[in-house]
Coordinates of C-alpha atoms in Angstrom, one line a residue:
M1 CA 39.9 97.3 223.9
R2 CA 37.6 96.2 221.2
T3 CA 36.8 99.9 220.3
R4 CA 40.5 100.7 219.7
S5 CA 40.8 97.5 217.5
F6 CA 37.7 98.5 215.4
A7 CA 39.2 102.1 215.0
G8 CA 42.5 100.7 213.7
V9 CA 40.8 98.4 211.2
L10 CA 38.6 101.2 209.9
A11 CA 41.8 103.4 209.5
A12 CA 43.5 100.7 207.6
L13 CA 40.5 100.3 205.3
L14 CA 40.4 103.9 204.6
L15 CA 44.1 104.0 203.8
V16 CA 43.6 101.2 201.2
L17 CA 40.7 103.0 199.6
L18 CA 42.3 106.4 199.5
V19 CA 45.8 105.4 198.3
P20 CA 45.9 103.8 194.8
P21 CA 47.7 100.5 194.4
P22 CA 50.9 100.3 192.3
A23 CA 50.2 100.1 188.6
L24 CA 50.4 96.7 187.1
A25 CA 53.0 96.3 184.4
A26 CA 51.3 96.2 181.0
A27 CA 52.7 94.2 178.1
A28 CA 54.3 96.4 175.5
P29 CA 52.8 96.4 171.9
A30 CA 54.5 93.7 169.8
A31 CA 54.8 93.0 166.1
T32 CA 55.5 89.4 165.1
F33 CA 56.6 88.2 161.7
E34 CA 55.9 84.8 160.0
K35 CA 56.1 83.2 156.7
T36 CA 52.7 81.8 156.0
A37 CA 53.8 80.1 152.7
D38 CA 56.9 79.3 151.0
W39 CA 57.1 77.8 147.3
G40 CA 60.8 78.0 146.9
S41 CA 61.2 81.0 144.5
G42 CA 59.1 83.2 146.9
W43 CA 57.0 83.3 150.0
Q44 CA 54.0 85.0 151.7
A45 CA 54.5 86.8 154.9
R46 CA 52.3 88.2 157.6
F47 CA 53.0 90.7 160.4
T48 CA 50.6 90.6 163.4
L49 CA 50.5 93.8 165.6
T50 CA 49.3 93.1 169.2
N51 CA 48.4 95.9 171.6
G52 CA 49.1 94.5 175.0
S53 CA 49.0 98.0 176.7
A54 CA 46.1 99.6 178.5
A55 CA 45.6 102.3 175.9
A56 CA 44.5 102.2 172.4
I57 CA 47.0 102.7 169.6
D58 CA 46.0 105.3 167.1
G59 CA 48.2 104.8 164.0
W60 CA 51.0 102.3 163.5
R61 CA 54.2 102.1 161.7
V62 CA 56.4 99.0 161.1
E63 CA 59.9 99.4 159.9
F64 CA 62.6 96.8 158.8
D65 CA 65.6 96.2 156.6
L66 CA 65.9 93.3 154.2
P67 CA 69.3 91.8 153.4
A68 CA 70.7 91.8 149.9
G69 CA 69.0 89.5 147.6
T70 CA 65.6 89.7 149.4
S71 CA 62.7 91.9 148.2
V72 CA 59.1 92.8 148.8
G73 CA 56.6 92.4 146.0
S74 CA 52.8 93.0 146.3
F75 CA 51.3 93.8 149.8
W76 CA 48.0 94.3 151.4
D77 CA 46.3 96.0 154.4
A78 CA 49.1 98.6 154.6
S79 CA 50.9 101.2 152.8
L80 CA 54.6 100.8 151.9
A81 CA 57.4 103.3 151.4
R82 CA 60.9 101.9 150.3
D83 CA 64.3 103.5 150.8
G84 CA 66.8 101.1 149.3
N85 CA 66.6 97.9 151.5
H86 CA 64.7 99.8 154.3
H87 CA 60.9 99.3 154.2
T88 CA 58.3 101.2 156.2
F89 CA 54.7 99.8 156.4
T90 CA 51.9 102.1 157.8
D91 CA 48.2 101.8 158.5
R92 CA 45.6 102.4 155.9
G93 CA 43.5 104.7 158.0
W94 CA 40.6 102.3 158.4
N95 CA 42.9 100.0 160.4
A96 CA 44.8 102.6 162.2
T97 CA 43.3 101.9 165.6
I98 CA 44.3 98.8 167.7
P99 CA 42.4 98.7 170.9
P100 CA 43.8 97.4 174.2
G101 CA 44.2 93.6 173.8
G102 CA 43.4 93.9 170.0
T103 CA 45.4 92.9 167.0
V104 CA 45.9 94.0 163.4
S105 CA 47.7 92.3 160.6
F106 CA 49.1 93.0 157.2
G107 CA 50.8 90.9 154.6
F108 CA 53.1 90.9 151.5
L109 CA 54.9 88.7 149.1
G110 CA 58.6 88.4 149.2
S111 CA 61.3 86.7 147.3
G112 CA 64.9 85.8 148.3
P113 CA 66.5 84.0 151.2
G114 CA 66.3 86.6 154.0
A115 CA 63.7 87.9 156.5
P116 CA 63.2 91.3 158.2
L117 CA 66.0 92.7 160.2
N118 CA 66.1 95.6 162.7
C119 CA 62.4 95.6 163.0
T120 CA 60.6 98.4 164.9
F121 CA 56.9 98.9 165.7
N122 CA 56.1 102.6 166.4
G123 CA 59.8 103.1 167.0
S124 CA 60.2 100.3 169.6
P125 CA 61.6 96.9 168.9
C126 CA 59.1 94.7 167.2
T127 CA 59.1 92.1 170.0
G128 CA 57.9 94.8 172.4
A129 CA 60.6 94.0 175.0
P130 CA 61.7 96.9 177.2
G131 CA 65.0 98.5 176.5
G132 CA 65.4 97.0 173.1
G133 CA 65.4 93.4 174.2
G134 CA 64.1 90.5 172.4
P135 CA 66.0 88.9 169.5
G136 CA 65.6 89.7 165.8
A137 CA 65.9 87.2 163.1
P138 CA 69.4 85.9 162.3
G139 CA 70.9 87.5 159.2
T140 CA 71.3 85.6 155.9
P141 CA 72.2 82.1 156.8
R142 CA 74.5 80.4 154.3
V143 CA 76.2 77.0 153.7
T144 CA 79.9 77.3 154.5
G145 CA 80.9 73.6 154.6
R146 CA 79.8 70.4 153.1
T147 CA 80.5 66.7 153.3
D148 CA 78.8 63.7 152.0
T149 CA 76.8 63.5 155.3
S150 CA 76.8 66.9 156.8
L151 CA 76.2 70.6 156.1
T152 CA 77.8 73.5 158.1
L153 CA 75.7 76.7 158.3
S154 CA 76.7 80.1 159.3
W155 CA 74.8 83.4 159.9
T156 CA 75.2 86.9 161.3
A157 CA 74.1 87.6 164.8
S158 CA 70.5 88.8 165.4
T159 CA 69.7 92.0 167.0
G160 CA 69.1 92.1 170.8
E161 CA 70.8 89.7 173.1
P162 CA 69.6 86.2 172.2
D163 CA 70.5 83.3 174.5
G164 CA 71.2 81.1 171.5
Y165 CA 69.9 79.8 168.1
R166 CA 67.9 76.8 167.1
V167 CA 68.2 75.1 163.8
Y168 CA 65.1 73.6 162.5
A169 CA 64.3 71.0 159.8
G170 CA 60.6 71.6 159.3
T171 CA 59.3 71.6 162.9
D172 CA 62.1 69.5 164.4
V173 CA 65.0 71.2 166.2
R174 CA 68.2 69.6 164.8
T175 CA 70.5 71.4 167.0
T176 CA 70.8 74.4 169.5
V177 CA 74.0 76.6 169.6
T178 CA 75.2 79.7 171.3
G179 CA 77.3 80.9 168.4
T180 CA 76.5 81.8 164.8
S181 CA 77.3 78.5 163.1
A182 CA 76.2 74.9 163.4
T183 CA 77.0 71.6 161.7
I184 CA 74.1 69.3 160.9
G185 CA 75.1 65.7 160.6
G186 CA 73.5 62.4 159.8
L187 CA 72.5 63.4 156.2
E188 CA 72.6 61.2 153.0
P189 CA 75.0 61.9 150.2
C190 CA 73.7 64.1 147.4
T191 CA 70.6 65.2 149.2
T192 CA 69.1 68.7 149.5
H193 CA 67.9 70.1 152.7
T194 CA 66.2 73.3 153.9
F195 CA 66.9 74.6 157.5
T196 CA 65.4 77.5 159.5
V197 CA 67.6 79.3 162.0
K198 CA 65.8 81.1 164.9
A199 CA 67.2 83.2 167.7
F200 CA 65.7 82.8 171.1
D201 CA 65.7 84.3 174.6
A202 CA 63.5 84.1 177.7
E203 CA 60.8 85.9 175.8
G204 CA 60.6 83.5 172.9
E205 CA 61.9 82.9 169.4
S206 CA 62.6 85.3 166.7
A207 CA 61.4 85.0 163.1
G208 CA 63.2 82.3 161.0
S209 CA 65.7 82.7 158.4
E210 CA 66.0 79.8 155.8
V211 CA 68.9 78.3 154.0
T212 CA 69.1 75.4 151.6
G213 CA 72.1 73.2 150.8
T214 CA 73.1 70.0 149.1
T215 CA 75.5 67.5 150.6
T216 CA 78.4 66.3 148.4
G217 CA 78.6 62.8 147.0
C218 CA 76.6 63.5 143.8
A219 CA 77.6 61.5 140.7
T220 CA 78.5 64.4 138.6
G221 CA 80.6 62.4 136.1
P222 CA 84.0 62.9 134.6
L223 CA 83.7 66.7 134.1
P224 CA 84.8 69.8 135.9
R225 CA 82.7 71.3 138.8
H226 CA 81.7 74.0 136.3
F227 CA 82.2 73.5 132.6
L228 CA 81.5 75.0 129.2
T229 CA 79.8 73.0 126.5
G230 CA 79.8 73.8 122.7
Y231 CA 78.2 72.2 119.8
W232 CA 80.3 71.4 116.7
H233 CA 78.7 71.4 113.3
N234 CA 78.9 68.3 111.1
F235 CA 77.2 70.1 108.3
E236 CA 77.5 73.3 106.2
N237 CA 75.7 76.5 107.1
P238 CA 76.6 80.3 107.1
A239 CA 78.9 79.8 110.1
Q240 CA 82.6 79.0 109.6
E241 CA 83.2 75.3 108.9
L242 CA 85.8 73.7 111.3
K243 CA 87.6 70.5 111.9
L244 CA 87.1 69.1 115.3
S245 CA 90.8 69.9 116.1
Q246 CA 90.1 73.6 115.7
T247 CA 87.9 73.7 118.8
P248 CA 89.0 76.5 121.0
D249 CA 90.6 75.3 124.3
E250 CA 88.0 77.1 126.4
Y251 CA 85.4 74.2 125.7
D252 CA 85.4 71.4 128.2
L253 CA 82.6 69.4 126.5
V254 CA 82.0 69.1 122.7
A255 CA 78.7 67.9 121.4
V256 CA 79.1 66.7 117.8
A257 CA 75.9 67.7 115.9
F258 CA 74.3 65.3 114.9
G259 CA 73.8 61.6 114.8
E260 CA 71.2 60.8 112.2
A261 CA 68.2 58.5 112.1
T262 CA 67.6 55.7 109.7
A263 CA 64.4 53.9 108.6
R264 CA 64.6 51.7 111.7
A265 CA 62.9 53.3 114.7
G266 CA 65.6 54.1 117.4
E267 CA 68.6 53.4 115.2
V268 CA 71.4 56.1 115.2
V269 CA 74.2 56.4 112.7
F270 CA 77.1 58.8 112.2
G271 CA 79.8 59.8 109.8
V272 CA 81.6 62.9 108.7
D273 CA 79.3 65.0 106.4
P274 CA 80.6 64.9 102.8
G275 CA 79.8 68.7 102.4
L276 CA 81.7 69.6 105.5
S277 CA 84.7 67.5 104.4
R278 CA 84.7 69.4 101.1
A279 CA 84.5 72.7 102.9
V280 CA 87.4 72.1 105.2
G281 CA 89.7 70.8 102.4
G282 CA 89.1 67.1 103.1
Y283 CA 88.2 65.4 106.4
T284 CA 87.8 61.6 106.7
D285 CA 86.2 59.6 109.5
A286 CA 89.7 58.3 110.4
Q287 CA 90.9 62.0 110.8
F288 CA 87.8 62.8 112.9
K289 CA 88.5 59.9 115.1
A290 CA 92.1 61.0 115.7
D291 CA 90.8 64.5 116.5
V292 CA 88.3 63.1 119.1
A293 CA 91.2 61.2 120.8
A294 CA 93.4 64.4 120.6
L295 CA 90.8 66.5 122.4
Q296 CA 90.5 63.7 125.0
A297 CA 94.2 63.7 125.5
R298 CA 93.8 67.5 126.3
G299 CA 91.3 66.7 129.0
K300 CA 88.2 67.4 127.0
K301 CA 85.1 65.2 126.5
V302 CA 83.4 64.6 123.2
I303 CA 79.8 63.3 123.0
L304 CA 77.4 62.6 120.1
S305 CA 74.3 64.8 119.9
V306 CA 71.1 63.1 118.7
G307 CA 68.3 65.1 117.0
G308 CA 68.5 68.8 116.4
E309 CA 65.9 71.0 114.8
K310 CA 65.2 68.5 112.0
G311 CA 66.1 65.3 113.8
T312 CA 63.6 62.5 113.6
V313 CA 65.1 59.8 115.9
R314 CA 62.1 58.0 117.3
V315 CA 62.2 55.9 120.5
D316 CA 58.6 54.9 121.1
S317 CA 58.7 51.3 121.9
A318 CA 60.8 48.8 123.8
A319 CA 62.3 47.5 120.5
A320 CA 63.3 51.0 119.4
A321 CA 64.8 51.7 123.0
A322 CA 67.0 48.5 122.6
L323 CA 68.1 49.6 119.1
F324 CA 68.9 53.1 120.2
A325 CA 71.1 51.7 123.0
D326 CA 72.8 49.2 120.8
S327 CA 73.4 51.6 117.8
V328 CA 74.6 54.6 120.0
F329 CA 76.9 52.3 121.8
G330 CA 78.3 51.1 118.6
V331 CA 78.9 54.7 117.3
M332 CA 80.6 55.5 120.7
R333 CA 83.0 52.5 120.4
E334 CA 83.8 53.2 116.8
Y335 CA 84.4 57.0 117.2
G336 CA 85.5 57.2 120.7
F337 CA 82.5 59.3 122.0
D338 CA 82.2 59.9 125.8
G339 CA 78.5 59.9 125.8
V340 CA 75.3 61.2 124.2
D341 CA 73.2 64.4 124.1
I342 CA 69.5 64.3 123.6
D343 CA 68.3 67.2 121.5
L344 CA 65.0 65.9 120.2
E345 CA 63.1 69.1 119.3
N346 CA 60.3 67.3 117.7
G347 CA 59.1 65.4 120.8
L348 CA 60.2 62.3 122.7
N349 CA 58.6 59.5 124.7
P350 CA 60.1 59.8 128.2
T351 CA 59.2 56.2 129.1
Y352 CA 61.1 54.5 126.3
M353 CA 63.9 57.1 126.0
A354 CA 64.6 56.6 129.7
Q355 CA 64.6 52.8 129.1
A356 CA 67.0 53.4 126.2
L357 CA 69.5 55.6 128.3
R358 CA 69.5 53.2 131.1
A359 CA 70.4 50.3 128.7
L360 CA 73.1 52.5 127.1
R361 CA 74.6 53.1 130.6
A362 CA 74.5 49.5 131.4
K363 CA 76.7 48.9 128.3
A364 CA 79.0 52.0 128.5
G365 CA 79.4 52.1 132.4
S366 CA 79.3 54.8 135.1
D367 CA 81.4 57.3 133.3
L368 CA 78.8 57.7 130.5
I369 CA 77.9 61.4 129.9
I370 CA 74.2 62.0 129.4
T371 CA 73.2 65.6 128.5
M372 CA 69.9 67.0 127.4
A373 CA 69.1 70.3 125.2
P374 CA 65.5 70.9 125.6
Q375 CA 63.7 74.0 124.4
T376 CA 62.3 76.4 127.0
I377 CA 58.7 75.2 126.3
D378 CA 59.8 71.7 127.1
M379 CA 60.9 72.6 130.7
Q380 CA 57.8 74.9 131.7
S381 CA 56.3 72.0 133.7
T382 CA 57.3 68.7 135.3
G383 CA 54.4 67.2 133.4
G384 CA 56.3 67.9 130.0
S385 CA 57.9 65.0 128.4
Y386 CA 61.4 66.4 128.5
F387 CA 61.1 67.3 132.2
R388 CA 59.7 63.8 132.9
L389 CA 62.6 62.3 131.2
A390 CA 65.1 64.4 133.2
L391 CA 63.5 63.4 136.5
A392 CA 63.2 59.8 135.5
I393 CA 66.9 59.5 134.8
K394 CA 68.0 61.9 137.5
D395 CA 70.4 59.5 139.0
I396 CA 72.4 58.9 135.8
L397 CA 71.8 62.4 134.2
T398 CA 74.9 64.6 133.7
V399 CA 73.3 68.0 132.9
V400 CA 70.4 69.8 131.2
H401 CA 71.4 72.5 128.8
M402 CA 68.1 74.2 128.2
Q403 CA 68.0 76.5 125.2
Y404 CA 67.4 80.0 126.3
Y405 CA 66.7 81.2 122.9
N406 CA 64.2 81.2 120.0
S407 CA 61.7 81.4 122.7
G408 CA 59.9 84.8 122.9
S409 CA 58.6 85.5 126.4
M410 CA 58.1 82.7 128.9
L411 CA 56.9 82.2 132.4
G412 CA 59.4 82.0 135.2
C413 CA 59.1 80.1 138.4
D414 CA 57.4 82.9 140.1
Q415 CA 54.7 82.9 137.3
G416 CA 56.1 86.3 136.1
V417 CA 56.5 86.7 132.3
Y418 CA 60.0 87.4 131.2
A419 CA 61.4 88.3 127.7
Q420 CA 64.3 86.4 126.2
G421 CA 67.6 88.0 125.9
S422 CA 67.8 89.1 129.6
V423 CA 69.3 88.1 132.9
D424 CA 65.8 87.6 134.4
F425 CA 64.8 85.3 131.5
M426 CA 67.7 83.0 132.3
T427 CA 67.5 83.0 136.1
A428 CA 63.7 82.8 136.4
L429 CA 63.5 79.9 133.9
A430 CA 66.5 78.1 135.5
C431 CA 64.6 78.4 138.8
I432 CA 61.9 76.2 137.5
Q433 CA 64.3 73.3 137.1
L434 CA 66.3 74.0 140.2
E435 CA 63.1 74.2 142.4
N436 CA 61.3 71.2 140.8
G437 CA 63.6 68.2 141.2
L438 CA 66.9 68.7 139.4
R439 CA 70.1 69.2 141.4
A440 CA 72.0 72.5 140.7
D441 CA 74.9 70.5 139.2
Q442 CA 72.4 69.1 136.6
V443 CA 71.4 72.6 135.3
A444 CA 73.3 74.8 132.9
L445 CA 72.4 77.8 130.8
G446 CA 72.3 77.4 127.0
L447 CA 72.8 80.6 124.9
P448 CA 73.6 81.4 121.2
A449 CA 77.2 82.4 120.5
G450 CA 76.4 85.7 118.9
P451 CA 74.7 87.1 115.8
G452 CA 73.5 84.6 113.3
A453 CA 73.4 81.6 115.8
A454 CA 69.7 82.0 116.7
G455 CA 66.7 83.9 115.6
G456 CA 66.2 85.4 119.0
G457 CA 67.6 85.4 122.5
V458 CA 71.1 86.5 121.4
V459 CA 72.9 88.1 124.5
A460 CA 76.3 89.6 125.3
P461 CA 78.5 87.0 127.0
S462 CA 78.5 89.4 130.0
T463 CA 74.8 88.9 130.5
V464 CA 75.4 85.2 130.6
T465 CA 78.1 85.7 133.3
D466 CA 75.6 87.9 135.3
A467 CA 73.0 85.2 135.2
L468 CA 75.6 82.7 136.5
D469 CA 76.6 85.0 139.2
C470 CA 73.0 85.6 140.2
L471 CA 72.2 81.9 140.5
A472 CA 75.6 81.0 142.2
R473 CA 76.2 84.0 144.4
G474 CA 73.0 86.2 144.5
T475 CA 74.8 89.0 142.8
G476 CA 74.4 90.5 139.2
C477 CA 70.6 89.7 139.3
G478 CA 67.9 91.8 137.4
S479 CA 64.4 92.3 138.9
F480 CA 64.0 88.6 139.5
R481 CA 66.0 87.3 142.6
P482 CA 66.0 83.6 143.2
A483 CA 64.8 82.5 146.8
R484 CA 68.3 81.0 147.3
T485 CA 71.7 80.7 145.7
Y486 CA 72.9 77.7 143.8
P487 CA 76.7 77.5 143.9
D488 CA 76.7 74.1 142.2
I489 CA 75.1 75.6 139.1
R490 CA 77.1 73.5 136.4
G491 CA 77.9 76.0 133.8
A492 CA 77.0 77.1 130.3
M493 CA 76.4 75.8 126.8
T494 CA 76.5 77.6 123.5
W495 CA 75.2 77.1 120.0
S496 CA 77.7 76.8 118.6
I497 CA 81.4 76.5 118.5
N498 CA 81.2 77.3 114.8
W499 CA 79.3 80.5 115.4
D500 CA 81.5 81.5 118.4
V501 CA 84.6 81.3 116.1
T502 CA 82.7 83.1 113.3
N503 CA 81.9 86.0 115.8
G504 CA 85.5 86.3 117.1
G505 CA 85.4 83.8 120.0
G506 CA 84.2 86.2 122.6
F507 CA 81.6 83.8 124.2
A508 CA 84.1 81.1 125.0
R509 CA 86.8 83.5 126.2
T510 CA 84.3 85.4 128.5
V511 CA 82.1 82.6 129.8
G512 CA 84.7 79.9 129.9
A513 CA 87.0 82.1 132.1
H514 CA 84.2 83.2 134.4
L515 CA 83.1 79.7 135.0
D516 CA 86.5 79.2 136.8
T517 CA 85.6 81.9 139.2
L518 CA 82.4 80.4 140.4
P519 CA 82.3 79.0 144.0

């Protein structure tokens, strides 16, 4: 009996040795995408290719699509071929082989709000899941609803069959949903938030798609959601002289140029210029005041601009700040102005000017309109005096009308160099303000109203509307594409009403009408 048992055991051992065991399932090769840095106007990305199979990979190819408004810039450790929005990255030869269990990575710089879609690694889904499983990144999230305390997000479904979507604020999961929309509550009024939406299933999470939005409840002042500003000349120059009553109806806000300085630091005075009065056949202070009231009766706002190219108003002490507030408030009461525009092109002290404007608001009340018209150089950095002033009074500031003219070439928010007179110049420079502390409803585009109005930077009105569309909708952009859209972008300003009328009124007719179409 022991002999038969030994023979059976020996036979069983021989069977095990001679018959190969079933093959263990090897993990499929996978490509994972991540944003390794994000600075608002752009981001840095990395793909990591992992060979989980038992055989070496000799040559690799990663293909994906990018949604409209998202693009690839420079790249490294790979070769790139583009076909519209379709991108194909391939090995560089020296990194073509990925051994079993090994990894290879490559990276690139991107701009725009999206992330790779429909990704494949050597023809298979980037997640490496069999049969095309594993979720891709959700498509182009956007803000579809806003209240003072919530934002509603929507996106297109990811590829694969995700179990659901997680919405992150930083590393915190704010909500998990099975559909393609979510409402994030518990937010503060007039605050800006960035969320990342990721699809997930049993195998893990997809790459994230970002979206940024601002809750309602901002103190935007007594002006339309989007509005057109024009400067009116209280002086003579080659443009046509006008009475204030001749302002075209397309203008929502009229900035009267300019209040003048006196020998006393901070003091501002105003009166109808005698030369202008003669040029228009007689124009008195009383008639001007009546015209201010008439514009206001038509729903317009009229403010006093302080400074200009040759303005010398100095507010560089507490005493000057107090005198500025007192004198400007006195002029406002006498002439009926709704606010003040700071157009000090020869420098300002942000500490004392902020003090002056807060004192003025305490006198005039919450409906006071405060605008600023800095040159492009003044808004290149948050360390500049104009930018510091804008941030210091952000809670009471109505809008910044930066002058996108007489500038030459300047740096955009992506550190690219852009020439004035282009869509890229406007959008890339507006991005600096939009991504460095100002709300979108506090940013507007200031352009000359045709030939004669400026020494450089004159553009067709359609170029201005393209720039507004690029910022508000993500359409009409040039080579620079903002990382996100800014539907609250406030509008446009022109120097000047007089030059616009001289050139036939095309700026106001085109840009003013277009502002009504913005979201």
